[in-house]
């Protein structure tokens, strides 16, 4: 599913950092209103977003005027997913979507599905055979989205960032 006009997905730049702070503030507030806390008040710190951007794998969902309204980071063969004790279904190269966040302007309109499908295309064209995602046990919206897109729940993992439900899909 393509990103509906007038929005585009593009690589994030340092110029997006002020918008990213707004997006993550909004996303954390939404989590709390929804009854859970997946991201602490200071997450993600600016240094993490800066590192994401420098890697070339950070993306924003932006208006034609270039105002960012969403964000995701795409990691490849993330070592944080090794030695987790979970039975991953696919042993080959994989990608991981981290820090998927939407502003309230985009939330609930199908953009998260479009973003994940876009991430699948990037990952597949880069040689990944599977996509992995983790989410908090209380994040029912993300769990529903992942199930709807065909992700399989593979278990509860105690990552260094906390316990999360792990999901995987073959690309």
PDB file of C-alpha atoms in Angstrom:
ATOM      1  CA  UNK A   1       0.000   0.000   0.000  1.00  0.00           C
ATOM      2  CA  UNK A   2       1.606   3.325  -1.027  1.00  0.00           C
ATOM      3  CA  UNK A   3       1.655   6.329   1.267  1.00  0.00           C
ATOM      4  CA  UNK A   4      -1.371   8.418   0.273  1.00  0.00           C
ATOM      5  CA  UNK A   5      -0.724  11.812  -1.260  1.00  0.00           C
ATOM      6  CA  UNK A   6       0.178  14.459  -0.161  1.00  0.00           C
ATOM      7  CA  UNK A   7       2.516  12.512   2.156  1.00  0.00           C
ATOM      8  CA  UNK A   8       5.875  11.043   1.211  1.00  0.00           C
ATOM      9  CA  UNK A   9       8.428   8.802   2.868  1.00  0.00           C
ATOM     10  CA  UNK A  10      11.994  10.018   2.683  1.00  0.00           C
ATOM     11  CA  UNK A  11      15.224   9.572   4.571  1.00  0.00           C
ATOM     12  CA  UNK A  12      15.369  11.619   7.743  1.00  0.00           C
ATOM     13  CA  UNK A  13      17.856  14.466   8.048  1.00  0.00           C
ATOM     14  CA  UNK A  14      19.141  16.550  10.941  1.00  0.00           C
ATOM     15  CA  UNK A  15      16.659  19.244   9.904  1.00  0.00           C
ATOM     16  CA  UNK A  16      13.883  16.860  11.008  1.00  0.00           C
ATOM     17  CA  UNK A  17      15.052  16.650  14.637  1.00  0.00           C
ATOM     18  CA  UNK A  18      12.663  19.366  15.951  1.00  0.00           C
ATOM     19  CA  UNK A  19       9.726  17.608  14.255  1.00  0.00           C
ATOM     20  CA  UNK A  20      10.876  14.253  15.626  1.00  0.00           C
ATOM     21  CA  UNK A  21      10.872  15.635  19.169  1.00  0.00           C
ATOM     22  CA  UNK A  22       7.249  16.755  18.612  1.00  0.00           C
ATOM     23  CA  UNK A  23       6.246  13.395  17.091  1.00  0.00           C
ATOM     24  CA  UNK A  24       7.714  11.365  19.954  1.00  0.00           C
ATOM     25  CA  UNK A  25       6.214  13.684  22.594  1.00  0.00           C
ATOM     26  CA  UNK A  26       2.848  13.150  20.930  1.00  0.00           C
ATOM     27  CA  UNK A  27       3.352   9.366  20.655  1.00  0.00           C
ATOM     28  CA  UNK A  28       4.353   9.037  24.323  1.00  0.00           C
ATOM     29  CA  UNK A  29       1.300  11.066  25.351  1.00  0.00           C
ATOM     30  CA  UNK A  30      -0.887   8.799  23.227  1.00  0.00           C
ATOM     31  CA  UNK A  31       0.589   5.731  24.923  1.00  0.00           C
ATOM     32  CA  UNK A  32      -0.240   7.113  28.356  1.00  0.00           C
ATOM     33  CA  UNK A  33      -3.782   8.078  27.325  1.00  0.00           C
ATOM     34  CA  UNK A  34      -4.156   4.519  26.028  1.00  0.00           C
ATOM     35  CA  UNK A  35      -3.136   3.148  29.415  1.00  0.00           C
ATOM     36  CA  UNK A  36       0.439   1.994  28.865  1.00  0.00           C
ATOM     37  CA  UNK A  37       4.006   3.237  28.856  1.00  0.00           C
ATOM     38  CA  UNK A  38       6.282   1.614  26.304  1.00  0.00           C
ATOM     39  CA  UNK A  39       8.644   4.567  25.934  1.00  0.00           C
ATOM     40  CA  UNK A  40      10.010   6.503  28.907  1.00  0.00           C
ATOM     41  CA  UNK A  41       9.620  10.280  28.904  1.00  0.00           C
ATOM     42  CA  UNK A  42      13.127  10.800  27.535  1.00  0.00           C
ATOM     43  CA  UNK A  43      12.957   8.124  24.841  1.00  0.00           C
ATOM     44  CA  UNK A  44      14.330   8.263  22.283  1.00  0.00           C
ATOM     45  CA  UNK A  45      17.120  10.656  23.251  1.00  0.00           C
ATOM     46  CA  UNK A  46      18.324  13.055  20.568  1.00  0.00           C
ATOM     47  CA  UNK A  47      21.658  11.189  20.331  1.00  0.00           C
ATOM     48  CA  UNK A  48      19.796   7.982  19.330  1.00  0.00           C
ATOM     49  CA  UNK A  49      17.828   9.799  16.635  1.00  0.00           C
ATOM     50  CA  UNK A  50      21.034  11.477  15.449  1.00  0.00           C
ATOM     51  CA  UNK A  51      22.711   8.069  15.192  1.00  0.00           C
ATOM     52  CA  UNK A  52      19.686   6.677  13.329  1.00  0.00           C
ATOM     53  CA  UNK A  53      19.900   9.543  10.839  1.00  0.00           C
ATOM     54  CA  UNK A  54      23.655   9.160  10.357  1.00  0.00           C
ATOM     55  CA  UNK A  55      23.170   5.450   9.572  1.00  0.00           C
ATOM     56  CA  UNK A  56      21.049   6.309   6.535  1.00  0.00           C
ATOM     57  CA  UNK A  57      18.250   4.014   7.730  1.00  0.00           C
ATOM     58  CA  UNK A  58      15.997   6.561   9.429  1.00  0.00           C
ATOM     59  CA  UNK A  59      12.850   7.613   7.595  1.00  0.00           C
ATOM     60  CA  UNK A  60      10.191  10.237   8.026  1.00  0.00           C
ATOM     61  CA  UNK A  61       6.675  10.413   6.731  1.00  0.00           C
ATOM     62  CA  UNK A  62       6.365  13.990   5.624  1.00  0.00           C
ATOM     63  CA  UNK A  63       4.049  16.472   3.997  1.00  0.00           C
ATOM     64  CA  UNK A  64       4.998  17.981   0.661  1.00  0.00           C
ATOM     65  CA  UNK A  65       6.147  20.967   2.700  1.00  0.00           C
ATOM     66  CA  UNK A  66       8.651  18.535   4.342  1.00  0.00           C
ATOM     67  CA  UNK A  67       7.136  18.692   7.820  1.00  0.00           C
ATOM     68  CA  UNK A  68       7.696  15.270   9.390  1.00  0.00           C
ATOM     69  CA  UNK A  69       4.565  13.623  10.817  1.00  0.00           C
ATOM     70  CA  UNK A  70       5.927  10.123  11.361  1.00  0.00           C
ATOM     71  CA  UNK A  71       9.166   8.241  11.843  1.00  0.00           C
ATOM     72  CA  UNK A  72      10.723   4.782  11.749  1.00  0.00           C
ATOM     73  CA  UNK A  73      14.199   3.319  11.889  1.00  0.00           C
ATOM     74  CA  UNK A  74      15.097   0.222   9.892  1.00  0.00           C
ATOM     75  CA  UNK A  75      17.920  -1.896  11.312  1.00  0.00           C
ATOM     76  CA  UNK A  76      19.490  -4.848   9.540  1.00  0.00           C
ATOM     77  CA  UNK A  77      20.532  -8.036  11.371  1.00  0.00           C
ATOM     78  CA  UNK A  78      20.209  -6.210  14.693  1.00  0.00           C
ATOM     79  CA  UNK A  79      22.430  -8.000  17.250  1.00  0.00           C
ATOM     80  CA  UNK A  80      19.880  -7.158  19.960  1.00  0.00           C
ATOM     81  CA  UNK A  81      17.754  -9.934  18.451  1.00  0.00           C
ATOM     82  CA  UNK A  82      20.470 -12.596  18.837  1.00  0.00           C
ATOM     83  CA  UNK A  83      20.535 -14.893  21.830  1.00  0.00           C
ATOM     84  CA  UNK A  84      17.031 -13.914  22.919  1.00  0.00           C
ATOM     85  CA  UNK A  85      15.900 -17.494  23.440  1.00  0.00           C
ATOM     86  CA  UNK A  86      12.968 -17.006  21.080  1.00  0.00           C
ATOM     87  CA  UNK A  87      12.438 -19.442  18.227  1.00  0.00           C
ATOM     88  CA  UNK A  88      12.696 -17.134  15.226  1.00  0.00           C
ATOM     89  CA  UNK A  89      11.134 -18.819  12.230  1.00  0.00           C
ATOM     90  CA  UNK A  90      13.575 -17.502   9.619  1.00  0.00           C
ATOM     91  CA  UNK A  91      17.335 -17.901  10.010  1.00  0.00           C
ATOM     92  CA  UNK A  92      18.454 -15.742   7.096  1.00  0.00           C
ATOM     93  CA  UNK A  93      19.130 -12.026   6.891  1.00  0.00           C
ATOM     94  CA  UNK A  94      16.472  -9.918   8.602  1.00  0.00           C
ATOM     95  CA  UNK A  95      15.464  -6.342   9.219  1.00  0.00           C
ATOM     96  CA  UNK A  96      13.852  -4.775  12.284  1.00  0.00           C
ATOM     97  CA  UNK A  97      11.530  -1.785  12.475  1.00  0.00           C
ATOM     98  CA  UNK A  98      12.351   0.324  15.526  1.00  0.00           C
ATOM     99  CA  UNK A  99      10.780   3.510  16.855  1.00  0.00           C
ATOM    100  CA  UNK A 100       7.723   3.612  14.611  1.00  0.00           C
ATOM    101  CA  UNK A 101       5.843   6.739  15.665  1.00  0.00           C
ATOM    102  CA  UNK A 102       3.089   8.829  14.133  1.00  0.00           C
ATOM    103  CA  UNK A 103       1.820  12.246  15.053  1.00  0.00           C
ATOM    104  CA  UNK A 104      -1.810  12.520  16.112  1.00  0.00           C
ATOM    105  CA  UNK A 105      -2.504  14.006  12.664  1.00  0.00           C
ATOM    106  CA  UNK A 106      -1.790  10.586  11.074  1.00  0.00           C
ATOM    107  CA  UNK A 107      -2.749   8.145  13.794  1.00  0.00           C
ATOM    108  CA  UNK A 108      -5.725   5.879  13.079  1.00  0.00           C
ATOM    109  CA  UNK A 109      -5.768   6.541   9.331  1.00  0.00           C
ATOM    110  CA  UNK A 110      -3.968   3.445   8.027  1.00  0.00           C
ATOM    111  CA  UNK A 111      -0.553   5.051   7.730  1.00  0.00           C
ATOM    112  CA  UNK A 112       1.151   2.571  10.069  1.00  0.00           C
ATOM    113  CA  UNK A 113       0.185  -0.273   7.718  1.00  0.00           C
ATOM    114  CA  UNK A 114       1.473   1.654   4.716  1.00  0.00           C
ATOM    115  CA  UNK A 115       4.713   2.438   6.540  1.00  0.00           C
ATOM    116  CA  UNK A 116       5.345  -1.184   7.479  1.00  0.00           C
ATOM    117  CA  UNK A 117       4.628  -2.305   3.917  1.00  0.00           C
ATOM    118  CA  UNK A 118       7.079   0.324   2.676  1.00  0.00           C
ATOM    119  CA  UNK A 119       9.673  -0.930   5.194  1.00  0.00           C
ATOM    120  CA  UNK A 120       9.113  -4.465   3.887  1.00  0.00           C
ATOM    121  CA  UNK A 121      10.013  -3.298   0.373  1.00  0.00           C
ATOM    122  CA  UNK A 122      13.172  -1.525   1.535  1.00  0.00           C
ATOM    123  CA  UNK A 123      14.244  -4.531   3.597  1.00  0.00           C
ATOM    124  CA  UNK A 124      13.514  -7.045   0.845  1.00  0.00           C
ATOM    125  CA  UNK A 125      15.368  -5.022  -1.783  1.00  0.00           C
ATOM    126  CA  UNK A 126      18.341  -4.899   0.626  1.00  0.00           C
ATOM    127  CA  UNK A 127      18.444  -8.691   0.917  1.00  0.00           C
ATOM    128  CA  UNK A 128      16.462  -9.260   4.121  1.00  0.00           C
ATOM    129  CA  UNK A 129      14.342 -12.405   4.127  1.00  0.00           C
ATOM    130  CA  UNK A 130      12.291 -11.552   7.215  1.00  0.00           C
ATOM    131  CA  UNK A 131      11.104  -8.530   9.177  1.00  0.00           C
ATOM    132  CA  UNK A 132      11.036  -8.503  12.973  1.00  0.00           C
ATOM    133  CA  UNK A 133       9.216  -6.134  15.297  1.00  0.00           C
ATOM    134  CA  UNK A 134       8.789  -6.020  19.041  1.00  0.00           C
ATOM    135  CA  UNK A 135       6.160  -4.223  21.074  1.00  0.00           C
ATOM    136  CA  UNK A 136       4.999  -3.912  24.654  1.00  0.00           C
ATOM    137  CA  UNK A 137       2.491  -6.371  26.065  1.00  0.00           C
ATOM    138  CA  UNK A 138      -0.002  -3.549  26.630  1.00  0.00           C
ATOM    139  CA  UNK A 139       0.329  -2.052  23.133  1.00  0.00           C
ATOM    140  CA  UNK A 140      -2.806  -3.678  21.735  1.00  0.00           C
ATOM    141  CA  UNK A 141      -2.953  -1.363  18.697  1.00  0.00           C
ATOM    142  CA  UNK A 142       0.463  -2.465  17.453  1.00  0.00           C
ATOM    143  CA  UNK A 143      -0.296  -6.122  18.187  1.00  0.00           C
ATOM    144  CA  UNK A 144      -3.509  -5.864  16.164  1.00  0.00           C
ATOM    145  CA  UNK A 145      -1.712  -4.116  13.302  1.00  0.00           C
ATOM    146  CA  UNK A 146       1.032  -6.743  13.167  1.00  0.00           C
ATOM    147  CA  UNK A 147      -1.470  -9.609  13.196  1.00  0.00           C
ATOM    148  CA  UNK A 148      -3.512  -7.940  10.434  1.00  0.00           C
ATOM    149  CA  UNK A 149      -0.370  -7.640   8.280  1.00  0.00           C
ATOM    150  CA  UNK A 150       0.456 -11.328   8.710  1.00  0.00           C
ATOM    151  CA  UNK A 151       3.178 -11.155  11.348  1.00  0.00           C
ATOM    152  CA  UNK A 152       3.490 -14.216  13.561  1.00  0.00           C
ATOM    153  CA  UNK A 153       3.903 -13.823  17.311  1.00  0.00           C
ATOM    154  CA  UNK A 154       7.054 -15.738  18.270  1.00  0.00           C
ATOM    155  CA  UNK A 155       7.167 -15.145  22.016  1.00  0.00           C
ATOM    156  CA  UNK A 156       7.873 -12.826  24.891  1.00  0.00           C
ATOM    157  CA  UNK A 157      11.491 -11.664  24.845  1.00  0.00           C
ATOM    158  CA  UNK A 158      13.398  -9.984  27.643  1.00  0.00           C
ATOM    159  CA  UNK A 159      15.362  -7.546  25.501  1.00  0.00           C
ATOM    160  CA  UNK A 160      17.859  -5.175  27.116  1.00  0.00           C
ATOM    161  CA  UNK A 161      15.180  -2.488  26.647  1.00  0.00           C
ATOM    162  CA  UNK A 162      12.621  -4.540  28.552  1.00  0.00           C
ATOM    163  CA  UNK A 163      10.185  -7.401  27.995  1.00  0.00           C
ATOM    164  CA  UNK A 164       8.476  -7.234  24.634  1.00  0.00           C
ATOM    165  CA  UNK A 165       6.286  -9.394  22.451  1.00  0.00           C
ATOM    166  CA  UNK A 166       8.290 -10.389  19.378  1.00  0.00           C
ATOM    167  CA  UNK A 167       6.822 -10.755  15.893  1.00  0.00           C
ATOM    168  CA  UNK A 168       8.203 -11.866  12.576  1.00  0.00           C
ATOM    169  CA  UNK A 169       7.077 -12.065   8.959  1.00  0.00           C
ATOM    170  CA  UNK A 170       8.725 -13.671   5.938  1.00  0.00           C
ATOM    171  CA  UNK A 171       9.300 -11.144   3.177  1.00  0.00           C
TER     172      UNK A 171
END
